[in-house]
Amino acid sequence: MSAGSARPTRHDAVDRLAAPVTVLTVCHAGRVHGTTVSSLTTVSQEPLLLTASLQEGSAFAHLALSEGRFAVNVLSSGQGVAARRFADGDRPAGSAQFDGLAWRPDRYSRAPLLEGALAHYACRVRGSFLLGDHEVLLGLVVRADGGPSGAPLLSYGGELVTGTPESTTSSPPYVPDFHDIHPRERTAL
């Protein structure tokens, strides 16, 4: 069978799943840290819950679990440099990771919010699960805000690509602030 007619492997099929590229950030004991994730998923709308799949033993997962909160930065098509930086295992530790990037601390999590991101989510950790070779972090969204409108940065076929939505909005869906959180989750804050 020639290389051109070979059936796609399971890995090839998985690479064909387009996913938004995000940078998760945390501030624990005054130390900031970030990591690139292309496996952020909404698992519930009411209350709004997100999952992020991280490598087992991830420094980010350890810090987020210790702090109990983290932030999500949904990257725009022009933020490929940031995506690559936070995916690099050899990047510097602590605040040096953020050198040259414009950011501000989130008022809830104190984690860095990257300027130019399409959206930011402040999350309270609701759990962590080891599944296969990954650790899945579950976050309750306690606050969300939108950045500039534009095309998202996507992971597709092992590459960073620009998404081209039919229409763009300037902000994510409304998420109630702390006091308006779903009654079942209010006690967890």
C-alpha positions as protocol buffer text, in pm:
chain_id: "A"
residue {
  index: 1
  type: MET
  ca { x: 0 y: 0 z: 0 }
}
residue {
  index: 2
  type: SER
  ca { x: 149 y: 337 z: -97 }
}
residue {
  index: 3
  type: ALA
  ca { x: 189 y: 616 z: 158 }
}
residue {
  index: 4
  type: GLY
  ca { x: -72 y: 824 z: -26 }
}
residue {
  index: 5
  type: SER
  ca { x: -338 y: 552 z: -2 }
}
residue {
  index: 6
  type: ALA
  ca { x: -271 y: 445 z: 357 }
}
residue {
  index: 7
  type: ARG
  ca { x: -569 y: 466 z: 591 }
}
residue {
  index: 8
  type: PRO
  ca { x: -542 y: 736 z: 855 }
}
residue {
  index: 9
  type: THR
  ca { x: -427 y: 610 z: 1193 }
}
residue {
  index: 10
  type: ARG
  ca { x: -610 y: 676 z: 1518 }
}
residue {
  index: 11
  type: HIS
  ca { x: -356 y: 953 z: 1589 }
}
residue {
  index: 12
  type: ASP
  ca { x: -427 y: 1111 z: 1248 }
}
residue {
  index: 13
  type: ALA
  ca { x: -799 y: 1103 z: 1322 }
}
residue {
  index: 14
  type: VAL
  ca { x: -751 y: 1270 z: 1662 }
}
residue {
  index: 15
  type: ASP
  ca { x: -540 y: 1542 z: 1495 }
}
residue {
  index: 16
  type: ARG
  ca { x: -845 y: 1630 z: 1286 }
}
residue {
  index: 17
  type: LEU
  ca { x: -1034 y: 1751 z: 1593 }
}
residue {
  index: 18
  type: ALA
  ca { x: -1010 y: 2131 z: 1591 }
}
residue {
  index: 19
  type: ALA
  ca { x: -981 y: 2279 z: 1939 }
}
residue {
  index: 20
  type: PRO
  ca { x: -953 y: 2631 z: 2081 }
}
residue {
  index: 21
  type: VAL
  ca { x: -609 y: 2719 z: 2214 }
}
residue {
  index: 22
  type: THR
  ca { x: -605 y: 2864 z: 2563 }
}
residue {
  index: 23
  type: VAL
  ca { x: -347 y: 2964 z: 2820 }
}
residue {
  index: 24
  type: LEU
  ca { x: -441 y: 2865 z: 3173 }
}
residue {
  index: 25
  type: THR
  ca { x: -284 y: 3080 z: 3443 }
}
residue {
  index: 26
  type: VAL
  ca { x: -258 y: 3060 z: 3820 }
}
residue {
  index: 27
  type: CYS
  ca { x: -113 y: 3266 z: 4103 }
}
residue {
  index: 28
  type: HIS
  ca { x: -15 y: 3059 z: 4406 }
}
residue {
  index: 29
  type: ALA
  ca { x: 173 y: 3206 z: 4702 }
}
residue {
  index: 30
  type: GLY
  ca { x: 260 y: 3508 z: 4487 }
}
residue {
  index: 31
  type: ARG
  ca { x: 408 y: 3292 z: 4207 }
}
residue {
  index: 32
  type: VAL
  ca { x: 246 y: 3311 z: 3863 }
}
residue {
  index: 33
  type: HIS
  ca { x: 250 y: 3024 z: 3617 }
}
residue {
  index: 34
  type: GLY
  ca { x: 91 y: 2953 z: 3279 }
}
residue {
  index: 35
  type: THR
  ca { x: 43 y: 2661 z: 3044 }
}
residue {
  index: 36
  type: THR
  ca { x: -101 y: 2617 z: 2696 }
}
residue {
  index: 37
  type: VAL
  ca { x: -404 y: 2390 z: 2666 }
}
residue {
  index: 38
  type: SER
  ca { x: -596 y: 2289 z: 2354 }
}
residue {
  index: 39
  type: SER
  ca { x: -842 y: 2065 z: 2531 }
}
residue {
  index: 40
  type: LEU
  ca { x: -1075 y: 2305 z: 2712 }
}
residue {
  index: 41
  type: THR
  ca { x: -1436 y: 2187 z: 2710 }
}
residue {
  index: 42
  type: THR
  ca { x: -1766 y: 2313 z: 2849 }
}
residue {
  index: 43
  type: VAL
  ca { x: -1932 y: 2031 z: 3045 }
}
residue {
  index: 44
  type: SER
  ca { x: -2226 y: 2222 z: 3196 }
}
residue {
  index: 45
  type: GLN
  ca { x: -2407 y: 2544 z: 3115 }
}
residue {
  index: 46
  type: GLU
  ca { x: -2591 y: 2574 z: 3449 }
}
residue {
  index: 47
  type: PRO
  ca { x: -2372 y: 2615 z: 3642 }
}
residue {
  index: 48
  type: LEU
  ca { x: -2102 y: 2690 z: 3387 }
}
residue {
  index: 49
  type: LEU
  ca { x: -1829 y: 2425 z: 3428 }
}
residue {
  index: 50
  type: LEU
  ca { x: -1515 y: 2381 z: 3217 }
}
residue {
  index: 51
  type: THR
  ca { x: -1264 y: 2098 z: 3198 }
}
residue {
  index: 52
  type: ALA
  ca { x: -903 y: 2121 z: 3090 }
}
residue {
  index: 53
  type: SER
  ca { x: -692 y: 1817 z: 3015 }
}
residue {
  index: 54
  type: LEU
  ca { x: -331 y: 1844 z: 3137 }
}
residue {
  index: 55
  type: GLN
  ca { x: -40 y: 1603 z: 3135 }
}
residue {
  index: 56
  type: GLU
  ca { x: -32 y: 1387 z: 3445 }
}
residue {
  index: 57
  type: GLY
  ca { x: 201 y: 1546 z: 3702 }
}
residue {
  index: 58
  type: SER
  ca { x: 161 y: 1891 z: 3548 }
}
residue {
  index: 59
  type: ALA
  ca { x: 305 y: 2177 z: 3754 }
}
residue {
  index: 60
  type: PHE
  ca { x: 0 y: 2383 z: 3660 }
}
residue {
  index: 61
  type: ALA
  ca { x: -244 y: 2123 z: 3797 }
}
residue {
  index: 62
  type: HIS
  ca { x: -50 y: 2109 z: 4125 }
}
residue {
  index: 63
  type: LEU
  ca { x: -51 y: 2489 z: 4163 }
}
residue {
  index: 64
  type: ALA
  ca { x: -419 y: 2527 z: 4065 }
}
residue {
  index: 65
  type: LEU
  ca { x: -525 y: 2256 z: 4309 }
}
residue {
  index: 66
  type: SER
  ca { x: -319 y: 2415 z: 4586 }
}
residue {
  index: 67
  type: GLU
  ca { x: -461 y: 2762 z: 4516 }
}
residue {
  index: 68
  type: GLY
  ca { x: -817 y: 2647 z: 4445 }
}
residue {
  index: 69
  type: ARG
  ca { x: -864 y: 2885 z: 4154 }
}
residue {
  index: 70
  type: PHE
  ca { x: -722 y: 2967 z: 3811 }
}
residue {
  index: 71
  type: ALA
  ca { x: -790 y: 3173 z: 3499 }
}
residue {
  index: 72
  type: VAL
  ca { x: -846 y: 3081 z: 3134 }
}
residue {
  index: 73
  type: ASN
  ca { x: -730 y: 3302 z: 2846 }
}
residue {
  index: 74
  type: VAL
  ca { x: -896 y: 3213 z: 2512 }
}
residue {
  index: 75
  type: LEU
  ca { x: -632 y: 3309 z: 2256 }
}
residue {
  index: 76
  type: SER
  ca { x: -698 y: 3510 z: 1942 }
}
residue {
  index: 77
  type: SER
  ca { x: -545 y: 3424 z: 1606 }
}
residue {
  index: 78
  type: GLY
  ca { x: -264 y: 3674 z: 1664 }
}
residue {
  index: 79
  type: GLN
  ca { x: -143 y: 3510 z: 1986 }
}
residue {
  index: 80
  type: GLY
  ca { x: 51 y: 3216 z: 1845 }
}
residue {
  index: 81
  type: VAL
  ca { x: 372 y: 3337 z: 2012 }
}
residue {
  index: 82
  type: ALA
  ca { x: 206 y: 3320 z: 2356 }
}
residue {
  index: 83
  type: ALA
  ca { x: 65 y: 2973 z: 2279 }
}
residue {
  index: 84
  type: ARG
  ca { x: 409 y: 2843 z: 2183 }
}
residue {
  index: 85
  type: ARG
  ca { x: 578 y: 3009 z: 2480 }
}
residue {
  index: 86
  type: PHE
  ca { x: 351 y: 2848 z: 2740 }
}
residue {
  index: 87
  type: ALA
  ca { x: 376 y: 2510 z: 2563 }
}
residue {
  index: 88
  type: ASP
  ca { x: 757 y: 2515 z: 2582 }
}
residue {
  index: 89
  type: GLY
  ca { x: 878 y: 2292 z: 2865 }
}
residue {
  index: 90
  type: ASP
  ca { x: 1206 y: 2487 z: 2875 }
}
residue {
  index: 91
  type: ARG
  ca { x: 1046 y: 2828 z: 2938 }
}
residue {
  index: 92
  type: PRO
  ca { x: 1161 y: 3017 z: 3247 }
}
residue {
  index: 93
  type: ALA
  ca { x: 977 y: 2971 z: 3575 }
}
residue {
  index: 94
  type: GLY
  ca { x: 755 y: 3221 z: 3754 }
}
residue {
  index: 95
  type: SER
  ca { x: 693 y: 3573 z: 3631 }
}
residue {
  index: 96
  type: ALA
  ca { x: 973 y: 3547 z: 3369 }
}
residue {
  index: 97
  type: GLN
  ca { x: 727 y: 3337 z: 3163 }
}
residue {
  index: 98
  type: PHE
  ca { x: 524 y: 3653 z: 3112 }
}
residue {
  index: 99
  type: ASP
  ca { x: 811 y: 3887 z: 3016 }
}
residue {
  index: 100
  type: GLY
  ca { x: 719 y: 4098 z: 2715 }
}
residue {
  index: 101
  type: LEU
  ca { x: 348 y: 4007 z: 2734 }
}
residue {
  index: 102
  type: ALA
  ca { x: 85 y: 4258 z: 2839 }
}
residue {
  index: 103
  type: TRP
  ca { x: -129 y: 4121 z: 3121 }
}
residue {
  index: 104
  type: ARG
  ca { x: -320 y: 4220 z: 3432 }
}
residue {
  index: 105
  type: PRO
  ca { x: -412 y: 4017 z: 3740 }
}
residue {
  index: 106
  type: ASP
  ca { x: -764 y: 3879 z: 3760 }
}
residue {
  index: 107
  type: ARG
  ca { x: -956 y: 4023 z: 4055 }
}
residue {
  index: 108
  type: TYR
  ca { x: -1079 y: 3681 z: 4172 }
}
residue {
  index: 109
  type: SER
  ca { x: -791 y: 3442 z: 4104 }
}
residue {
  index: 110
  type: ARG
  ca { x: -506 y: 3697 z: 4090 }
}
residue {
  index: 111
  type: ALA
  ca { x: -386 y: 3493 z: 3790 }
}
residue {
  index: 112
  type: PRO
  ca { x: -260 y: 3672 z: 3477 }
}
residue {
  index: 113
  type: LEU
  ca { x: -516 y: 3773 z: 3215 }
}
residue {
  index: 114
  type: LEU
  ca { x: -342 y: 3817 z: 2880 }
}
residue {
  index: 115
  type: GLU
  ca { x: -427 y: 4133 z: 2688 }
}
residue {
  index: 116
  type: GLY
  ca { x: -570 y: 4063 z: 2342 }
}
residue {
  index: 117
  type: ALA
  ca { x: -735 y: 3735 z: 2443 }
}
residue {
  index: 118
  type: LEU
  ca { x: -1086 y: 3683 z: 2305 }
}
residue {
  index: 119
  type: ALA
  ca { x: -1224 y: 3593 z: 2650 }
}
residue {
  index: 120
  type: HIS
  ca { x: -1117 y: 3539 z: 3008 }
}
residue {
  index: 121
  type: TYR
  ca { x: -1274 y: 3304 z: 3260 }
}
residue {
  index: 122
  type: ALA
  ca { x: -1203 y: 3307 z: 3634 }
}
residue {
  index: 123
  type: CYS
  ca { x: -1257 y: 2958 z: 3774 }
}
residue {
  index: 124
  type: ARG
  ca { x: -1286 y: 2792 z: 4112 }
}
residue {
  index: 125
  type: VAL
  ca { x: -1140 y: 2441 z: 4114 }
}
residue {
  index: 126
  type: ARG
  ca { x: -1421 y: 2188 z: 4159 }
}
residue {
  index: 127
  type: GLY
  ca { x: -1215 y: 1873 z: 4114 }
}
residue {
  index: 128
  type: SER
  ca { x: -934 y: 1691 z: 3945 }
}
residue {
  index: 129
  type: PHE
  ca { x: -939 y: 1342 z: 3797 }
}
residue {
  index: 130
  type: LEU
  ca { x: -668 y: 1114 z: 3659 }
}
residue {
  index: 131
  type: LEU
  ca { x: -797 y: 970 z: 3332 }
}
residue {
  index: 132
  type: GLY
  ca { x: -560 y: 766 z: 3120 }
}
residue {
  index: 133
  type: ASP
  ca { x: -236 y: 959 z: 3088 }
}
residue {
  index: 134
  type: HIS
  ca { x: -390 y: 1298 z: 3172 }
}
residue {
  index: 135
  type: GLU
  ca { x: -518 y: 1492 z: 3468 }
}
residue {
  index: 136
  type: VAL
  ca { x: -853 y: 1658 z: 3404 }
}
residue {
  index: 137
  type: LEU
  ca { x: -911 y: 1981 z: 3595 }
}
residue {
  index: 138
  type: LEU
  ca { x: -1273 y: 2083 z: 3654 }
}
residue {
  index: 139
  type: GLY
  ca { x: -1343 y: 2453 z: 3703 }
}
residue {
  index: 140
  type: LEU
  ca { x: -1657 y: 2641 z: 3802 }
}
residue {
  index: 141
  type: VAL
  ca { x: -1668 y: 2971 z: 3612 }
}
residue {
  index: 142
  type: VAL
  ca { x: -1734 y: 3248 z: 3863 }
}
residue {
  index: 143
  type: ARG
  ca { x: -1667 y: 3540 z: 3629 }
}
residue {
  index: 144
  type: ALA
  ca { x: -1616 y: 3588 z: 3256 }
}
residue {
  index: 145
  type: ASP
  ca { x: -1536 y: 3881 z: 3032 }
}
residue {
  index: 146
  type: GLY
  ca { x: -1477 y: 3929 z: 2664 }
}
residue {
  index: 147
  type: GLY
  ca { x: -1184 y: 4089 z: 2493 }
}
residue {
  index: 148
  type: PRO
  ca { x: -1164 y: 4221 z: 2139 }
}
residue {
  index: 149
  type: SER
  ca { x: -1367 y: 4049 z: 1871 }
}
residue {
  index: 150
  type: GLY
  ca { x: -1171 y: 3848 z: 1620 }
}
residue {
  index: 151
  type: ALA
  ca { x: -1079 y: 3504 z: 1499 }
}
residue {
  index: 152
  type: PRO
  ca { x: -976 y: 3236 z: 1748 }
}
residue {
  index: 153
  type: LEU
  ca { x: -649 y: 3047 z: 1754 }
}
residue {
  index: 154
  type: LEU
  ca { x: -713 y: 2677 z: 1698 }
}
residue {
  index: 155
  type: SER
  ca { x: -512 y: 2359 z: 1721 }
}
residue {
  index: 156
  type: TYR
  ca { x: -566 y: 2141 z: 1416 }
}
residue {
  index: 157
  type: GLY
  ca { x: -348 y: 1869 z: 1268 }
}
residue {
  index: 158
  type: GLY
  ca { x: -73 y: 1941 z: 1519 }
}
residue {
  index: 159
  type: GLU
  ca { x: -49 y: 2303 z: 1401 }
}
residue {
  index: 160
  type: LEU
  ca { x: -179 y: 2639 z: 1520 }
}
residue {
  index: 161
  type: VAL
  ca { x: -436 y: 2773 z: 1273 }
}
residue {
  index: 162
  type: THR
  ca { x: -669 y: 3069 z: 1255 }
}
residue {
  index: 163
  type: GLY
  ca { x: -1038 y: 3002 z: 1299 }
}
residue {
  index: 164
  type: THR
  ca { x: -1279 y: 3191 z: 1077 }
}
residue {
  index: 165
  type: PRO
  ca { x: -1615 y: 3212 z: 1252 }
}
residue {
  index: 166
  type: GLU
  ca { x: -1915 y: 3321 z: 1049 }
}
residue {
  index: 167
  type: SER
  ca { x: -1980 y: 3591 z: 1304 }
}
residue {
  index: 168
  type: THR
  ca { x: -1786 y: 3716 z: 1602 }
}
residue {
  index: 169
  type: THR
  ca { x: -1910 y: 3860 z: 1926 }
}
residue {
  index: 170
  type: SER
  ca { x: -1726 y: 4095 z: 2154 }
}
residue {
  index: 171
  type: SER
  ca { x: -1804 y: 3905 z: 2471 }
}
residue {
  index: 172
  type: PRO
  ca { x: -1875 y: 3553 z: 2595 }
}
residue {
  index: 173
  type: PRO
  ca { x: -2216 y: 3458 z: 2731 }
}
residue {
  index: 174
  type: TYR
  ca { x: -2320 y: 3625 z: 3056 }
}
residue {
  index: 175
  type: VAL
  ca { x: -2183 y: 3451 z: 3363 }
}
residue {
  index: 176
  type: PRO
  ca { x: -2314 y: 3573 z: 3697 }
}
residue {
  index: 177
  type: ASP
  ca { x: -2063 y: 3715 z: 3942 }
}
residue {
  index: 178
  type: PHE
  ca { x: -2003 y: 3553 z: 4283 }
}
residue {
  index: 179
  type: HIS
  ca { x: -2334 y: 3638 z: 4452 }
}
residue {
  index: 180
  type: ASP
  ca { x: -2544 y: 3523 z: 4154 }
}
residue {
  index: 181
  type: ILE
  ca { x: -2381 y: 3180 z: 4122 }
}
residue {
  index: 182
  type: HIS
  ca { x: -2600 y: 2872 z: 4092 }
}
residue {
  index: 183
  type: PRO
  ca { x: -2743 y: 2777 z: 4438 }
}
residue {
  index: 184
  type: ARG
  ca { x: -2583 y: 2430 z: 4432 }
}
residue {
  index: 185
  type: GLU
  ca { x: -2240 y: 2589 z: 4385 }
}
residue {
  index: 186
  type: ARG
  ca { x: -2274 y: 2892 z: 4614 }
}
residue {
  index: 187
  type: THR
  ca { x: -2148 y: 2707 z: 4922 }
}
residue {
  index: 188
  type: ALA
  ca { x: -1832 y: 2599 z: 4738 }
}
residue {
  index: 189
  type: LEU
  ca { x: -1710 y: 2957 z: 4696 }
}
